[in-house]
Amino acid sequence: MKVTLKYFGQLVDVMGNHEETQEIDVKNSNELLEQMKQNNPISHIPFQLAINDVLIDQEESKKLNDGDVIALLPPYAGG
Amino acid sequence: MSRYQRQIILPQIGEKGQQKLTEARVLVIGAGGLGCALLPYLVASGIGNLGIVDGDRVEESNLHRQILFSNNSIGKFKAEEAQVFLNNQNPACSITVYTEYLTAENALQLFEKYDIIVDATDRIAIRYLINDAAVLTGKPFVYGSIHRFEGQVSVFNYSNGPTYRCLFPKAIEVPSCAEAGVLGTSVGLIGMMQAQEVLKIILGSENVLSGELLIYNTLTASQHKFQFSKNEQIEITHEFFDTEYTSEKIEPESFHPSLLEKYTLIDVRELNEHPRIQHQNILELPLSNFKETLNQLDKEQAYLVFCKSGIRAAKAETILQEHNFKNTRALQESASQLEVLITNASVLKQ
């Protein structure tokens, strides 16, 4: 299935862009996260996941569907 | 009242709204980039009472974005310098300054004196303190923060709505302006958005940014809004507050070879992580399956936990304490550092 990944904050620098569409071979949000953490150096950055603009509880794995927009949202500190 | 006439004629404000502004009491924590942007607008609008908390003094590197200060301000307290500017701007606003940092000792008492708390700080640890103190005193708090050109804005604890902990249950520190860099106009825009939310709360607007995280990218001029809801599992009580902030935190232990005689070490990294450290006194119990393996341990025995960065070791230590283990500590060294220390001490099992 195809999903759009949106990156914010520090994740933009690590992932190299703000947004990308990817063909993924996972069923749920936990599997996606695990795969992303394996393939990218992002484990040191805290972030939350939003699927189609709604934050999810990362303790529960959410089923992903074709066309989903998944945002990775880290907290910011500057002020 | 001709001073406020242009806003009074707005149907959303009127004489009643202006009266609400006069009676409002707003506490702004931080007189940095965000604070300097939002403070003059709050004062200009006719807010009656304002508190400013900041223990920092003005530095030259602040001046490109903290526009209430000038060269003459360098070395002086930010809160006092802001007060000079704001008193001159609108003498009708009563301003109290606190030239100190917000701490667990002063937060609750300070918050009690105000209706709305504005978070214009630059550290995540302080944000949790603001959140928890705002919950305990029943005050809404207006959040703003920035990473380079991107800003986040939200309103927490508004009408029993979600809090910062519902959005980010537990976060480690991330880069601040000093580390990541920031443009004055970017932080200014986010501060202005916070000021707008403060006015909306005072005026009783139906559209307060509660349960929503707004992210505005000042470079691409694009914005996103994300919905989040209250996490009922998160309970912030006075007991929690005391444990979190006022109890003495046990610092991680520093490794010494003699500890291998007193303690059994537990490596909570996953089994595919390197380097592996082989020693008769080291157990390998990955955090992913940690709770299930606790039955291999003895609650009366002493354990030292380690991982790669210390984060998982701290989590494992908490789990052990929750399961009534008597003597457990986290090690501050990473597995790689430990490997060297143990090898140097020639105690590595051959």
Coordinates of C-alpha atoms in Angstrom, one line a residue:
Chain A
M1 CA 0.0 0.0 0.0
K2 CA 1.0 3.6 -0.5
V3 CA 1.2 6.1 2.3
T4 CA 2.4 9.7 2.6
L5 CA 4.9 10.4 5.4
K6 CA 5.2 13.9 6.7
Y7 CA 8.2 15.0 8.9
F8 CA 8.5 17.9 11.3
G9 CA 11.1 19.5 13.5
Q10 CA 14.5 17.7 13.7
L11 CA 13.1 14.8 11.7
V12 CA 13.2 17.0 8.5
D13 CA 17.0 17.1 8.8
V14 CA 17.4 13.4 9.5
M15 CA 15.0 12.3 6.8
G16 CA 16.2 14.8 4.3
N17 CA 12.7 16.2 3.3
H18 CA 9.4 17.3 4.6
E19 CA 7.3 14.7 2.9
E20 CA 7.5 11.6 0.9
T21 CA 5.2 9.0 -0.6
Q22 CA 6.2 5.4 0.1
E23 CA 5.1 2.0 -0.9
I24 CA 5.1 0.1 2.4
D25 CA 4.8 -3.6 3.3
V26 CA 3.5 -3.3 6.8
K27 CA 0.1 -3.8 8.4
N28 CA 0.0 -1.4 11.2
S29 CA 1.6 1.7 12.8
N30 CA 3.9 -0.3 15.1
E31 CA 5.4 -2.3 12.3
L32 CA 5.9 0.9 10.3
L33 CA 7.6 2.6 13.2
E34 CA 9.9 -0.4 13.8
Q35 CA 10.9 -0.4 10.1
M36 CA 11.5 3.3 10.0
K37 CA 13.7 3.1 13.2
Q38 CA 15.7 0.3 11.6
N39 CA 16.3 2.1 8.4
N40 CA 16.9 5.6 9.7
P41 CA 18.8 7.1 12.6
I42 CA 15.8 8.5 14.4
S43 CA 15.6 6.5 17.7
H44 CA 17.2 9.4 19.7
I45 CA 14.4 11.8 18.6
P46 CA 11.1 11.6 20.6
F47 CA 8.0 12.0 18.5
Q48 CA 4.3 11.2 18.3
L49 CA 2.5 9.8 15.3
A50 CA -0.6 11.2 13.7
I51 CA -2.6 9.3 11.1
N52 CA -4.7 11.5 8.9
D53 CA -4.2 14.5 11.3
V54 CA -5.3 12.6 14.4
L55 CA -2.7 11.7 17.0
I56 CA -2.6 8.0 18.0
D57 CA -1.6 6.4 21.2
Q58 CA 1.6 4.6 20.4
E59 CA 0.9 1.9 22.9
E60 CA -1.9 0.7 20.6
S61 CA -1.0 -0.3 17.1
K62 CA -3.3 1.2 14.5
K63 CA -4.2 -0.5 11.2
L64 CA -2.9 1.4 8.2
N65 CA -4.8 1.9 4.9
D66 CA -3.8 2.8 1.4
G67 CA -3.6 6.6 1.0
D68 CA -3.0 7.3 4.8
V69 CA -1.1 10.4 5.6
I70 CA 1.2 9.7 8.6
A71 CA 2.9 12.6 10.4
L72 CA 5.8 12.3 12.7
L73 CA 5.6 15.0 15.3
P74 CA 8.5 15.8 17.7
P75 CA 8.2 18.3 20.6
Y76 CA 10.0 21.6 20.1
A77 CA 12.0 23.4 22.8
G78 CA 12.9 26.8 21.4
G79 CA 11.4 30.0 22.6
Chain B
M1 CA -11.9 54.3 26.3
S2 CA -11.0 55.8 22.9
R3 CA -7.7 54.0 23.3
Y4 CA -9.4 50.6 22.7
Q5 CA -12.2 51.9 20.4
R6 CA -11.0 50.0 17.3
Q7 CA -11.2 46.7 19.1
I8 CA -14.4 47.5 21.1
I9 CA -16.3 47.9 17.8
L10 CA -15.6 44.3 16.9
P11 CA -18.8 42.3 17.7
Q12 CA -16.7 39.6 19.4
I13 CA -15.3 42.2 21.9
G14 CA -17.6 45.1 22.7
E15 CA -17.6 47.0 26.1
K16 CA -18.1 43.7 27.9
G17 CA -15.1 42.1 26.2
Q18 CA -12.9 45.1 27.1
Q19 CA -14.0 44.8 30.7
K20 CA -13.0 41.2 30.7
L21 CA -9.5 42.2 29.4
T22 CA -9.2 44.9 32.2
E23 CA -10.0 42.3 34.8
A24 CA -7.8 39.5 33.3
R25 CA -4.7 38.3 35.1
V26 CA -2.1 36.7 32.9
L27 CA 1.2 35.1 33.9
V28 CA 3.9 35.0 31.2
I29 CA 6.8 32.6 31.9
G30 CA 9.8 33.6 29.8
A31 CA 10.7 37.0 28.4
G32 CA 12.7 35.7 25.5
G33 CA 11.8 35.5 21.8
L34 CA 8.2 34.4 22.4
G35 CA 7.7 36.6 25.4
C36 CA 9.0 39.8 23.7
A37 CA 6.5 39.2 20.8
L38 CA 3.4 38.5 22.9
L39 CA 3.9 40.8 25.8
P40 CA 3.5 44.2 24.1
Y41 CA 0.3 43.0 22.3
L42 CA -1.2 41.8 25.6
V43 CA -0.4 45.1 27.3
A44 CA -1.6 47.1 24.3
S45 CA -5.0 45.3 24.3
G46 CA -5.7 46.6 27.8
I47 CA -5.1 43.4 29.9
G48 CA -5.2 44.7 33.5
N49 CA -2.7 42.5 35.3
L50 CA 0.4 40.9 34.0
G51 CA 3.1 38.8 35.7
I52 CA 6.5 38.1 34.0
V53 CA 8.7 35.3 35.3
D54 CA 12.3 35.2 34.0
G55 CA 15.6 34.8 36.0
D56 CA 17.7 35.4 32.8
R57 CA 19.6 38.6 32.1
V58 CA 19.8 40.1 28.6
E59 CA 22.8 38.9 26.4
E60 CA 23.9 40.4 23.1
S61 CA 23.0 37.3 21.3
N62 CA 19.3 37.8 22.4
L63 CA 18.9 41.2 20.7
H64 CA 18.2 40.0 17.1
R65 CA 14.9 38.5 18.2
Q66 CA 14.1 39.8 21.7
I67 CA 12.8 43.2 20.5
L68 CA 11.9 44.7 23.9
F69 CA 15.6 45.0 24.7
S70 CA 18.4 47.4 23.4
N71 CA 22.2 47.6 23.8
N72 CA 21.6 49.3 27.2
S73 CA 19.7 46.2 28.5
I74 CA 22.7 43.9 28.3
G75 CA 23.4 42.4 31.7
K76 CA 20.1 43.5 33.1
F77 CA 17.2 41.2 34.1
K78 CA 14.9 40.5 31.1
A79 CA 11.8 40.7 33.2
E80 CA 12.7 44.2 34.5
E81 CA 13.8 45.5 31.1
A82 CA 10.5 44.2 29.6
Q83 CA 8.6 46.0 32.4
V84 CA 10.3 49.3 31.6
F85 CA 9.2 49.1 28.0
L86 CA 5.7 47.9 28.8
N87 CA 5.0 50.5 31.5
N88 CA 5.9 53.1 29.0
Q89 CA 3.7 51.5 26.4
N90 CA 0.5 51.3 28.5
P91 CA 0.7 52.5 32.1
A92 CA -2.9 51.2 32.8
C93 CA -1.5 47.7 32.8
S94 CA -0.3 46.6 36.2
I95 CA 2.9 44.6 35.8
T96 CA 4.6 42.4 38.4
V97 CA 8.0 41.0 37.7
Y98 CA 9.6 37.9 39.2
T99 CA 13.3 37.9 38.4
E100 CA 13.6 34.2 39.2
Y101 CA 13.2 30.9 37.4
L102 CA 10.0 28.9 37.7
T103 CA 10.6 26.0 40.1
A104 CA 8.5 23.4 41.8
E105 CA 8.8 25.5 44.9
N106 CA 7.3 28.7 43.5
A107 CA 5.1 27.4 40.6
L108 CA 1.9 26.6 42.5
Q109 CA 1.8 29.7 44.6
L110 CA 2.5 31.9 41.5
F111 CA -0.1 30.3 39.3
E112 CA -2.8 30.8 42.0
K113 CA -2.6 34.5 41.5
Y114 CA -3.4 34.4 37.8
D115 CA -6.1 33.2 35.4
I116 CA -4.1 32.2 32.4
I117 CA -0.5 30.9 32.1
V118 CA 1.6 31.5 29.0
D119 CA 4.5 29.2 28.3
A120 CA 7.2 31.2 26.5
T121 CA 10.1 29.2 27.8
D122 CA 12.7 27.2 25.9
R123 CA 13.1 24.0 27.8
I124 CA 11.0 20.9 27.8
A125 CA 11.6 20.1 31.5
I126 CA 10.1 23.5 32.5
R127 CA 7.1 22.8 30.1
Y128 CA 6.2 19.7 32.1
L129 CA 6.5 21.7 35.3
I130 CA 4.2 24.4 33.8
N131 CA 1.8 21.7 32.7
D132 CA 1.6 19.9 36.0
A133 CA 1.3 23.1 38.0
A134 CA -1.4 24.4 35.7
V135 CA -3.4 21.2 36.1
L136 CA -3.1 21.3 39.9
T137 CA -4.2 25.0 40.1
G138 CA -6.8 24.6 37.4
K139 CA -5.4 27.2 34.9
P140 CA -5.4 27.0 31.2
F141 CA -1.9 27.4 29.6
V142 CA -1.0 28.7 26.2
Y143 CA 1.9 26.8 24.7
G144 CA 4.2 28.0 22.0
S145 CA 7.6 26.7 20.9
I146 CA 9.9 26.8 17.9
H147 CA 12.3 24.6 16.1
R148 CA 14.2 26.7 13.5
F149 CA 11.5 27.9 11.1
E150 CA 8.7 25.7 12.5
G151 CA 6.5 26.7 15.5
Q152 CA 4.0 24.7 17.5
V153 CA 1.0 26.4 19.3
S154 CA -1.7 24.9 21.4
V155 CA -3.8 25.5 24.5
F156 CA -3.7 23.0 27.3
N157 CA -5.8 22.3 30.3
Y158 CA -8.6 24.5 28.9
S159 CA -12.1 23.6 30.2
N160 CA -10.7 20.3 31.5
G161 CA -9.3 19.6 28.0
P162 CA -6.1 17.7 27.1
T163 CA -2.7 18.7 28.6
Y164 CA 0.8 18.8 27.3
R165 CA 1.3 15.3 28.8
C166 CA -1.6 14.0 26.6
L167 CA 0.3 15.3 23.5
F168 CA 3.8 14.3 24.6
P169 CA 3.5 11.9 27.5
K170 CA 7.3 12.0 28.2
A171 CA 9.9 13.6 26.1
I172 CA 13.6 14.1 26.5
E173 CA 15.2 17.4 25.8
V174 CA 15.4 18.5 22.2
P175 CA 17.5 21.4 20.7
S176 CA 16.6 24.9 21.8
C177 CA 17.1 28.2 19.9
A178 CA 20.7 28.4 21.2
E179 CA 21.5 25.1 19.7
A180 CA 19.3 24.9 16.6
G181 CA 19.3 28.6 15.5
V182 CA 16.3 30.9 15.0
L183 CA 15.2 33.9 13.1
G184 CA 13.5 36.7 15.0
T185 CA 10.5 37.0 12.8
S186 CA 9.8 33.2 13.1
V187 CA 9.7 33.2 16.9
G188 CA 7.8 36.5 16.8
L189 CA 5.0 35.0 14.6
I190 CA 4.6 32.1 17.0
G191 CA 4.5 34.5 20.0
M192 CA 1.8 36.5 18.3
M193 CA -0.3 33.4 17.8
Q194 CA 0.0 32.7 21.5
A195 CA -1.1 36.3 22.3
Q196 CA -4.1 35.7 20.0
E197 CA -5.1 32.5 22.0
V198 CA -4.7 34.4 25.3
L199 CA -7.2 37.1 24.1
K200 CA -9.6 34.4 22.8
I201 CA -9.6 32.6 26.2
I202 CA -10.3 35.9 28.0
L203 CA -13.0 36.9 25.6
G204 CA -14.7 33.5 25.8
S205 CA -14.2 32.6 22.1
E206 CA -15.5 29.2 21.0
N207 CA -12.5 28.6 18.9
V208 CA -9.7 28.3 21.4
L209 CA -7.0 26.0 20.1
S210 CA -7.6 23.2 22.7
G211 CA -7.2 19.6 21.7
E212 CA -5.4 20.7 18.5
L213 CA -1.7 21.2 17.8
L214 CA -1.0 23.9 15.2
I215 CA 2.3 23.7 13.4
Y216 CA 3.2 26.7 11.3
N217 CA 6.2 26.6 9.0
T218 CA 7.4 30.2 8.6
L219 CA 9.7 29.3 5.8
T220 CA 7.2 27.5 3.5
A221 CA 4.2 29.6 4.9
S222 CA 2.3 26.3 5.4
Q223 CA 0.4 25.1 8.4
H224 CA -1.0 21.9 9.7
K225 CA -3.4 21.2 12.5
F226 CA -3.5 17.9 14.4
Q227 CA -6.2 16.7 16.7
F228 CA -5.4 15.0 20.0
S229 CA -7.6 14.0 22.9
K230 CA -7.4 13.8 26.7
N231 CA -5.6 10.7 27.9
E232 CA -7.6 9.7 31.0
Q233 CA -4.8 7.4 32.1
I234 CA -2.6 10.4 33.0
E235 CA -3.4 11.6 36.4
I236 CA -1.6 14.6 37.8
T237 CA -1.9 14.7 41.6
H238 CA -0.1 16.6 44.3
E239 CA 1.7 13.3 45.2
F240 CA 2.8 12.9 41.6
F241 CA 4.0 16.6 41.6
D242 CA 6.0 16.0 44.8
T243 CA 7.7 12.9 43.5
E244 CA 8.4 14.3 40.1
Y245 CA 9.9 17.6 41.2
T246 CA 10.6 17.9 44.8
S247 CA 11.9 14.6 45.9
E248 CA 15.6 14.0 45.6
K249 CA 16.2 12.2 42.3
I250 CA 18.7 9.4 42.5
E251 CA 21.5 10.1 40.0
P252 CA 22.7 7.2 37.9
E253 CA 25.6 5.2 39.4
S254 CA 29.0 5.6 37.8
F255 CA 30.7 2.3 37.0
H256 CA 33.6 0.9 39.1
P257 CA 34.9 -2.6 38.8
S258 CA 34.2 -3.2 42.5
L259 CA 30.5 -2.9 41.7
L260 CA 30.7 -6.3 39.9
E261 CA 31.2 -7.9 43.3
K262 CA 28.2 -6.2 44.9
Y263 CA 25.8 -6.1 42.0
T264 CA 24.6 -8.2 39.2
L265 CA 24.5 -6.2 36.0
I266 CA 21.5 -6.3 33.7
D267 CA 22.0 -5.5 30.0
V268 CA 18.5 -4.3 28.8
R269 CA 19.5 -3.8 25.2
E270 CA 18.0 -6.0 22.5
L271 CA 20.1 -9.1 21.8
N272 CA 21.0 -7.9 18.3
E273 CA 22.7 -4.8 19.6
H274 CA 26.5 -4.5 19.8
P275 CA 28.9 -4.7 21.5
R276 CA 27.8 -7.7 23.6
I277 CA 29.6 -7.9 26.9
Q278 CA 30.2 -11.4 28.2
H279 CA 30.7 -11.7 32.0
Q280 CA 29.4 -14.1 34.5
N281 CA 27.9 -11.2 36.4
I282 CA 25.9 -9.8 33.5
L283 CA 22.4 -10.9 32.6
E284 CA 20.9 -10.1 29.2
L285 CA 17.2 -9.2 29.6
P286 CA 16.0 -7.0 26.8
L287 CA 13.6 -4.2 27.7
S288 CA 11.1 -5.3 25.1
N289 CA 10.5 -8.5 27.1
F290 CA 11.7 -7.3 30.5
K291 CA 8.5 -7.7 32.6
E292 CA 8.2 -11.3 31.4
T293 CA 11.7 -12.2 32.6
L294 CA 11.5 -10.6 36.1
N295 CA 10.8 -14.0 37.6
Q296 CA 14.5 -14.9 36.9
L297 CA 15.5 -12.3 39.4
D298 CA 15.6 -12.2 43.1
K299 CA 14.0 -9.1 44.8
E300 CA 16.5 -9.1 47.6
Q301 CA 19.5 -9.0 45.4
A302 CA 21.2 -5.8 44.1
Y303 CA 21.0 -5.0 40.4
L304 CA 22.7 -2.4 38.1
V305 CA 20.9 -1.8 34.8
F306 CA 22.6 -0.5 31.6
C307 CA 21.7 0.0 28.0
K308 CA 23.1 2.2 25.1
S309 CA 22.1 5.7 26.2
G310 CA 20.7 5.3 29.7
I311 CA 17.0 5.9 28.7
R312 CA 16.0 2.2 28.6
A313 CA 18.1 1.5 31.8
A314 CA 16.0 4.2 33.6
K315 CA 12.8 2.6 32.3
A316 CA 14.0 -0.8 33.5
E317 CA 14.9 0.6 36.9
T318 CA 11.4 2.0 37.2
I319 CA 9.9 -1.4 36.3
L320 CA 12.1 -3.1 38.9
Q321 CA 11.1 -0.5 41.6
E322 CA 7.4 -1.0 40.7
H323 CA 7.9 -4.7 41.3
N324 CA 9.4 -4.1 44.8
F325 CA 13.0 -4.8 44.0
K326 CA 14.9 -3.4 47.0
N327 CA 18.3 -2.4 45.6
T328 CA 18.4 -1.3 41.9
R329 CA 20.3 1.4 40.2
A330 CA 20.8 2.5 36.6
L331 CA 24.4 2.9 35.3
Q332 CA 25.3 6.1 33.5
E333 CA 27.8 4.5 31.2
S334 CA 26.8 3.1 27.8
A335 CA 27.4 -0.5 26.9
S336 CA 30.4 0.5 24.7
Q337 CA 32.0 2.5 27.6
L338 CA 31.3 -0.4 30.0
E339 CA 33.0 -2.8 27.6
V340 CA 36.2 -0.7 27.7
L341 CA 36.0 -0.2 31.5
I342 CA 35.5 -3.9 32.2
T343 CA 38.2 -5.0 29.8
N344 CA 40.7 -2.4 31.3
A345 CA 39.9 -3.8 34.8
S346 CA 40.9 -7.2 33.5
V347 CA 37.8 -8.8 34.9
L348 CA 36.3 -9.8 31.6
K349 CA 35.7 -13.5 31.6
Q350 CA 37.9 -15.1 29.0

